[in-house]
Amino acid sequence: KWSVVESLPVHNDIKKRSGNYKYFIDQYKDSLINLAKNKVTNICYNFMPLIDWVRTDLNFELPNGSKALKYNHLHVCAFENFILKSKNAKLRYSSKQIFDAKKLLNSMNTKELSKLKMALLGGLAANDRKYSLKDLNYEIDQFAELNHADLQKNLCDFINEIYPIIKKYNLNYNIHPDDPPYNVYGLPRILSNEKDIDYLINIKKDKQIGLTFCSGSLGVNKKNDLPKIINKYGPYINFIHLRNIRHVGKSLDFYEDDHLEGSLDMVKIIKSIIIEEKKRKKSNHPIKNIPMRPDHGHTILHDKNTKTIPGYSLLGRMKGLDQLKGVIKTIN
């Protein structure tokens, strides 16, 4: 039986704490209760405003012929400044970045431009809608007055309002880190590093207000030491996503690599998780074995000829799962 749900989306009115947010919080409470009644008690969510996770290329071809997801910050700069023409976009980039972005845009053909627009207007699985340029600009403007501290406070207020339901029905409510862990379109990101996690935990200091540990999301931030994060916040980790990313030089760019390749030491990460689980078996922690899934996978073999959701091809994820299970078995 299922015990984990991913995700229970939080309406943007709740994140902004405006509009019909009170109504949507009441609806959210009902959803939590309905999940609990069906014994789905481990809940993943995120508090990323408007656009959730972002990639600029949904079919980046690797040397071995497989296809992956990629993020290119210059592509975002080009899109935001010259396609979306967002307000204040030029304030978020250096003059060199804007010059290079314009040059990049001029070099792109019609097909490349179309692919970029599709990716950034809602081509990913996590997005519940595809925006027009006009709609996206309008929605971004609704968050214009919201900064990092404001969004954190709105998260805190939201958790305080649903906390009685979480306790009454013995739920585990686990936030997913921001992906990528830096602002996009000027929208604040509030779960990208240890300081952000500290803020979350200090809202209630209760393991039921926990963390979805996503190695790929946290790993994009080069300052994050992932084994250290697991060791420090272990008791609060109630759900795990394991995937690898490859940093591209000194830039903010990255692509999703093979689960056992890339810039992250997956063996060390898994070792740290196993140590945490061993600690739990000697404690009263309610979740002894932390649910895990191979997060994303490359598009390989005959899945290339099948319509799949970017990042969620069957064969690539099953390959990743087997690789991760092999590491776990070897360590144990």
Protein backbone atom coordinates (compact mmCIF):
# COMPACT_ATOMS: atom_id res chain seq x y z
CA LYS A 1 0.00 0.00 0.00
CA TRP A 2 1.08 3.55 -0.65
CA SER A 3 2.24 5.49 2.40
CA VAL A 4 3.89 8.45 0.64
CA VAL A 5 2.28 11.09 -1.58
CA GLU A 6 4.25 13.40 -3.83
CA SER A 7 3.09 16.02 -3.98
CA LEU A 8 0.27 17.80 -2.20
CA PRO A 9 0.65 21.15 -4.00
CA VAL A 10 0.35 24.42 -2.09
CA HIS A 11 -1.69 27.06 -3.91
CA ASN A 12 0.14 30.24 -4.86
CA ASP A 13 -2.37 32.32 -2.89
CA ILE A 14 -1.13 30.51 0.23
CA LYS A 15 2.48 31.25 -0.70
CA LYS A 16 1.65 34.92 -1.26
CA ARG A 17 -0.76 34.92 1.70
CA SER A 18 -3.19 36.96 -0.34
CA GLY A 19 -6.31 36.49 -2.43
CA ASN A 20 -8.30 33.40 -1.41
CA TYR A 21 -5.53 31.93 0.76
CA LYS A 22 -7.86 31.21 3.72
CA TYR A 23 -10.18 29.19 1.50
CA PHE A 24 -7.28 27.23 0.01
CA ILE A 25 -5.85 26.50 3.47
CA ASP A 26 -9.22 25.04 4.49
CA GLN A 27 -9.22 22.92 1.34
CA TYR A 28 -5.67 21.85 2.09
CA LYS A 29 -6.65 20.71 5.57
CA ASP A 30 -9.41 18.58 4.03
CA SER A 31 -6.88 17.02 1.66
CA LEU A 32 -4.56 16.19 4.57
CA ILE A 33 -7.43 14.53 6.43
CA ASN A 34 -8.47 12.55 3.35
CA LEU A 35 -4.92 11.28 2.87
CA ALA A 36 -4.74 10.28 6.54
CA LYS A 37 -8.02 8.38 6.27
CA ASN A 38 -6.46 6.39 3.44
CA LYS A 39 -3.32 5.73 5.50
CA VAL A 40 -1.12 7.94 3.33
CA THR A 41 0.77 9.71 6.09
CA ASN A 42 4.10 10.76 4.54
CA ILE A 43 3.51 13.93 2.52
CA CYS A 44 5.93 15.74 0.23
CA TYR A 45 5.34 19.35 -0.82
CA ASN A 46 7.29 22.42 -1.88
CA PHE A 47 7.00 26.15 -1.30
CA MET A 48 8.59 27.34 -4.54
CA PRO A 49 6.59 30.30 -5.83
CA LEU A 50 4.79 29.98 -9.14
CA ILE A 51 7.05 27.81 -11.30
CA ASP A 52 8.40 24.96 -9.16
CA TRP A 53 11.52 23.35 -10.65
CA VAL A 54 13.15 24.81 -13.74
CA ARG A 55 15.16 23.39 -16.65
CA THR A 56 16.08 24.99 -19.96
CA ASP A 57 16.66 21.82 -22.01
CA LEU A 58 14.41 18.78 -21.59
CA ASN A 59 16.35 16.63 -24.08
CA PHE A 60 20.04 17.36 -23.55
CA GLU A 61 21.97 14.64 -25.37
CA LEU A 62 24.88 13.05 -23.51
CA PRO A 63 27.93 11.47 -25.21
CA ASN A 64 26.44 7.97 -24.81
CA GLY A 65 23.27 8.99 -26.67
CA SER A 66 20.95 9.14 -23.66
CA LYS A 67 18.95 12.29 -22.98
CA ALA A 68 18.88 14.30 -19.76
CA LEU A 69 17.52 17.48 -18.22
CA LYS A 70 19.76 20.55 -18.20
CA TYR A 71 19.77 24.04 -16.71
CA ASN A 72 21.63 26.87 -18.43
CA HIS A 73 21.54 30.21 -16.60
CA LEU A 74 22.38 32.23 -19.73
CA HIS A 75 19.36 30.70 -21.45
CA VAL A 76 17.18 31.90 -18.56
CA CYS A 77 18.74 35.36 -18.87
CA ALA A 78 18.00 35.42 -22.61
CA PHE A 79 14.44 34.22 -22.10
CA GLU A 80 13.67 36.63 -19.27
CA ASN A 81 15.16 39.72 -20.91
CA PHE A 82 14.35 39.29 -24.59
CA ILE A 83 11.41 36.86 -24.86
CA LEU A 84 9.48 37.32 -21.63
CA LYS A 85 10.69 40.94 -21.32
CA SER A 86 10.07 40.80 -17.60
CA LYS A 87 10.05 43.97 -15.50
CA ASN A 88 13.34 44.64 -13.73
CA ALA A 89 14.95 41.65 -15.46
CA LYS A 90 18.03 43.69 -16.35
CA LEU A 91 18.61 44.42 -12.66
CA ARG A 92 19.14 40.72 -12.00
CA TYR A 93 22.02 40.21 -14.44
CA SER A 94 25.35 41.82 -15.21
CA SER A 95 25.82 43.82 -18.41
CA LYS A 96 28.08 41.04 -19.71
CA GLN A 97 25.43 38.39 -19.05
CA ILE A 98 22.83 40.46 -20.89
CA PHE A 99 25.21 41.04 -23.82
CA ASP A 100 26.06 37.32 -24.01
CA ALA A 101 22.38 36.40 -23.70
CA LYS A 102 21.45 38.63 -26.63
CA LYS A 103 24.25 37.11 -28.69
CA LEU A 104 23.06 33.61 -27.75
CA LEU A 105 19.48 34.41 -28.68
CA ASN A 106 20.53 35.76 -32.09
CA SER A 107 22.37 32.49 -32.78
CA MET A 108 19.36 30.26 -32.04
CA ASN A 109 17.18 28.92 -34.83
CA THR A 110 13.38 28.69 -34.71
CA LYS A 111 13.38 25.12 -33.39
CA GLU A 112 15.82 25.95 -30.59
CA LEU A 113 13.77 28.99 -29.57
CA SER A 114 10.60 26.91 -29.53
CA LYS A 115 12.22 24.28 -27.29
CA LEU A 116 13.44 26.95 -24.88
CA LYS A 117 10.00 28.54 -24.66
CA MET A 118 8.34 25.17 -24.08
CA ALA A 119 10.73 24.31 -21.27
CA LEU A 120 10.39 27.64 -19.48
CA LEU A 121 6.65 28.13 -19.94
CA GLY A 122 5.71 24.95 -18.13
CA GLY A 123 7.15 21.93 -19.91
CA LEU A 124 8.06 20.06 -16.73
CA ALA A 125 6.06 17.45 -14.85
CA ALA A 126 5.83 19.48 -11.63
CA ASN A 127 4.09 22.39 -13.32
CA ASP A 128 0.31 22.14 -13.21
CA ARG A 129 -0.17 24.51 -16.13
CA LYS A 130 1.56 25.89 -19.21
CA TYR A 131 1.76 29.68 -19.26
CA SER A 132 1.57 32.15 -22.09
CA LEU A 133 4.18 34.92 -21.99
CA LYS A 134 1.51 37.39 -20.89
CA ASP A 135 0.23 35.08 -18.14
CA LEU A 136 3.70 34.33 -16.80
CA ASN A 137 4.58 38.02 -16.64
CA TYR A 138 1.34 38.74 -14.81
CA GLU A 139 1.92 35.96 -12.28
CA ILE A 140 5.52 37.04 -11.66
CA ASP A 141 4.26 40.56 -10.93
CA GLN A 142 1.99 39.16 -8.21
CA PHE A 143 5.11 38.13 -6.28
CA ALA A 144 6.99 41.39 -6.92
CA GLU A 145 6.71 42.66 -3.34
CA LEU A 146 7.65 39.32 -1.78
CA ASN A 147 11.24 38.81 -0.60
CA HIS A 148 13.02 35.88 1.03
CA ALA A 149 11.97 36.81 4.58
CA ASP A 150 8.35 37.39 3.51
CA LEU A 151 8.08 33.98 1.88
CA GLN A 152 9.67 32.32 4.91
CA LYS A 153 7.12 33.97 7.19
CA ASN A 154 4.29 32.85 4.91
CA LEU A 155 5.61 29.29 5.13
CA CYS A 156 5.78 29.58 8.92
CA ASP A 157 2.21 30.92 9.15
CA PHE A 158 0.96 28.17 6.84
CA ILE A 159 2.62 25.41 8.87
CA ASN A 160 1.22 26.84 12.10
CA GLU A 161 -2.28 26.73 10.61
CA ILE A 162 -2.12 23.11 9.44
CA TYR A 163 -0.03 21.83 12.37
CA PRO A 164 -3.04 20.74 14.49
CA ILE A 165 -4.18 18.49 11.61
CA ILE A 166 -0.67 17.07 11.23
CA LYS A 167 -0.55 16.18 14.94
CA LYS A 168 -4.12 14.90 15.19
CA TYR A 169 -3.68 12.52 12.26
CA ASN A 170 -0.02 11.69 12.92
CA LEU A 171 1.24 12.92 9.54
CA ASN A 172 4.80 13.59 8.39
CA TYR A 173 4.93 16.80 6.37
CA ASN A 174 8.15 17.11 4.39
CA ILE A 175 9.25 20.10 2.33
CA HIS A 176 11.17 19.55 -0.91
CA PRO A 177 14.21 21.81 -1.48
CA ASP A 178 14.18 24.48 -4.16
CA ASP A 179 15.26 23.41 -7.63
CA PRO A 180 17.43 25.11 -8.70
CA PRO A 181 18.50 26.57 -5.35
CA TYR A 182 18.69 30.17 -6.54
CA ASN A 183 16.18 32.80 -7.57
CA VAL A 184 14.63 32.53 -11.03
CA TYR A 185 12.77 35.53 -12.53
CA GLY A 186 13.43 37.32 -9.25
CA LEU A 187 11.18 34.88 -7.37
CA PRO A 188 12.60 34.09 -3.92
CA ARG A 189 13.74 30.59 -3.00
CA ILE A 190 13.66 29.71 0.69
CA LEU A 191 14.92 26.13 1.04
CA SER A 192 18.37 25.95 -0.50
CA ASN A 193 20.94 25.59 2.30
CA GLU A 194 21.51 24.80 5.97
CA LYS A 195 20.36 28.24 7.13
CA ASP A 196 17.04 27.73 5.34
CA ILE A 197 16.63 24.24 6.81
CA ASP A 198 17.36 25.63 10.28
CA TYR A 199 14.54 28.14 9.82
CA LEU A 200 12.13 25.38 8.80
CA ILE A 201 13.02 23.12 11.70
CA ASN A 202 12.79 25.91 14.25
CA ILE A 203 9.17 26.61 13.30
CA LYS A 204 8.04 23.66 15.45
CA LYS A 205 11.13 21.61 16.33
CA ASP A 206 9.05 18.54 15.57
CA LYS A 207 10.26 15.67 13.37
CA GLN A 208 6.82 15.55 11.77
CA ILE A 209 7.59 18.93 10.17
CA GLY A 210 10.43 17.46 8.19
CA LEU A 211 12.46 17.42 5.03
CA THR A 212 12.36 15.63 1.71
CA PHE A 213 16.09 15.19 1.17
CA CYS A 214 16.72 15.62 -2.57
CA SER A 215 20.38 15.13 -3.41
CA GLY A 216 19.97 16.71 -6.85
CA SER A 217 18.28 19.89 -5.65
CA LEU A 218 20.57 20.50 -2.67
CA GLY A 219 23.60 19.33 -4.64
CA VAL A 220 23.30 22.08 -7.24
CA ASN A 221 24.38 24.51 -4.51
CA LYS A 222 28.14 23.89 -4.51
CA LYS A 223 28.42 25.11 -0.91
CA ASN A 224 26.17 22.33 0.39
CA ASP A 225 27.93 19.34 1.98
CA LEU A 226 25.29 16.65 1.50
CA PRO A 227 26.62 13.99 3.93
CA LYS A 228 26.94 16.75 6.54
CA ILE A 229 23.33 17.82 5.92
CA ILE A 230 22.16 14.22 6.39
CA ASN A 231 24.16 13.87 9.60
CA LYS A 232 22.94 17.21 10.96
CA TYR A 233 19.26 16.94 10.07
CA GLY A 234 18.91 13.16 9.92
CA PRO A 235 15.95 12.77 12.32
CA TYR A 236 13.95 15.29 10.26
CA ILE A 237 14.46 13.49 6.94
CA ASN A 238 11.31 11.49 6.22
CA PHE A 239 11.56 11.01 2.45
CA ILE A 240 14.52 10.79 0.07
CA HIS A 241 15.13 11.55 -3.61
CA LEU A 242 18.45 10.30 -4.95
CA ARG A 243 19.84 11.62 -8.22
CA ASN A 244 23.09 13.09 -9.42
CA ILE A 245 23.95 16.31 -11.21
CA ARG A 246 27.02 17.52 -13.06
CA HIS A 247 28.16 21.09 -12.46
CA VAL A 248 29.32 22.82 -15.64
CA GLY A 249 32.55 24.66 -14.84
CA LYS A 250 32.24 27.59 -12.44
CA SER A 251 28.86 28.66 -13.77
CA LEU A 252 25.40 28.08 -12.30
CA ASP A 253 24.75 25.57 -15.10
CA PHE A 254 24.23 21.86 -14.49
CA TYR A 255 22.73 18.77 -16.06
CA GLU A 256 21.37 15.57 -14.57
CA ASP A 257 24.02 12.88 -14.79
CA ASP A 258 23.92 9.12 -14.28
CA HIS A 259 22.98 8.23 -10.69
CA LEU A 260 26.50 7.01 -9.89
CA GLU A 261 28.36 9.62 -11.93
CA GLY A 262 28.29 13.39 -11.73
CA SER A 263 29.56 15.90 -9.19
CA LEU A 264 27.96 14.31 -6.11
CA ASP A 265 29.49 11.39 -4.21
CA MET A 266 26.46 9.11 -4.16
CA VAL A 267 28.26 6.40 -2.17
CA LYS A 268 29.01 8.84 0.68
CA ILE A 269 25.44 10.14 0.56
CA ILE A 270 23.99 6.63 0.81
CA LYS A 271 26.42 5.72 3.62
CA SER A 272 25.18 8.71 5.61
CA ILE A 273 21.56 7.66 5.05
CA ILE A 274 22.29 4.10 6.21
CA ILE A 275 23.98 5.45 9.36
CA GLU A 276 20.87 7.53 10.09
CA GLU A 277 18.61 4.51 9.63
CA LYS A 278 20.76 2.45 12.02
CA LYS A 279 20.41 5.22 14.63
CA ARG A 280 16.65 5.12 14.18
CA LYS A 281 16.44 1.41 14.84
CA LYS A 282 17.86 2.11 18.32
CA SER A 283 15.52 5.04 18.96
CA ASN A 284 11.79 5.69 19.07
CA HIS A 285 11.75 7.38 15.66
CA PRO A 286 8.50 6.30 13.94
CA ILE A 287 10.10 5.94 10.48
CA LYS A 288 12.79 3.26 10.73
CA ASN A 289 13.37 2.81 6.99
CA ILE A 290 13.22 6.12 5.14
CA PRO A 291 11.20 5.87 1.89
CA MET A 292 13.43 6.54 -1.13
CA ARG A 293 13.02 6.82 -4.86
CA PRO A 294 15.45 7.27 -7.75
CA ASP A 295 14.69 10.84 -8.70
CA HIS A 296 14.52 11.26 -12.48
CA GLY A 297 16.34 9.18 -15.04
CA HIS A 298 17.83 9.49 -18.48
CA THR A 299 15.81 8.72 -21.58
CA ILE A 300 17.41 5.58 -22.99
CA LEU A 301 16.78 2.71 -25.42
CA HIS A 302 13.22 2.40 -26.74
CA ASP A 303 11.93 5.06 -24.34
CA LYS A 304 13.42 7.51 -26.85
CA ASN A 305 10.60 6.51 -29.18
CA THR A 306 7.92 6.68 -26.49
CA LYS A 307 6.12 9.77 -25.25
CA THR A 308 7.43 10.26 -21.72
CA ILE A 309 7.33 13.01 -19.12
CA PRO A 310 10.76 14.72 -19.02
CA GLY A 311 12.88 13.11 -16.32
CA TYR A 312 10.39 10.31 -15.74
CA SER A 313 11.14 7.73 -18.41
CA LEU A 314 10.64 4.18 -17.13
CA LEU A 315 13.91 2.55 -18.20
CA GLY A 316 16.17 5.38 -17.03
CA ARG A 317 14.62 5.42 -13.58
CA MET A 318 14.70 1.65 -13.23
CA LYS A 319 18.38 1.69 -14.25
CA GLY A 320 18.98 4.31 -11.56
CA LEU A 321 17.05 2.31 -8.97
CA ASP A 322 19.14 -0.80 -9.65
CA GLN A 323 22.36 1.21 -9.38
CA LEU A 324 21.28 2.67 -6.03
CA LYS A 325 20.14 -0.72 -4.71
CA GLY A 326 23.52 -2.14 -5.69
CA VAL A 327 25.32 0.54 -3.66
CA ILE A 328 23.01 -0.03 -0.67
CA LYS A 329 23.54 -3.80 -0.77
CA THR A 330 27.31 -3.42 -1.06
CA ILE A 331 27.52 -1.01 1.89
CA ASN A 332 25.31 -3.24 4.04
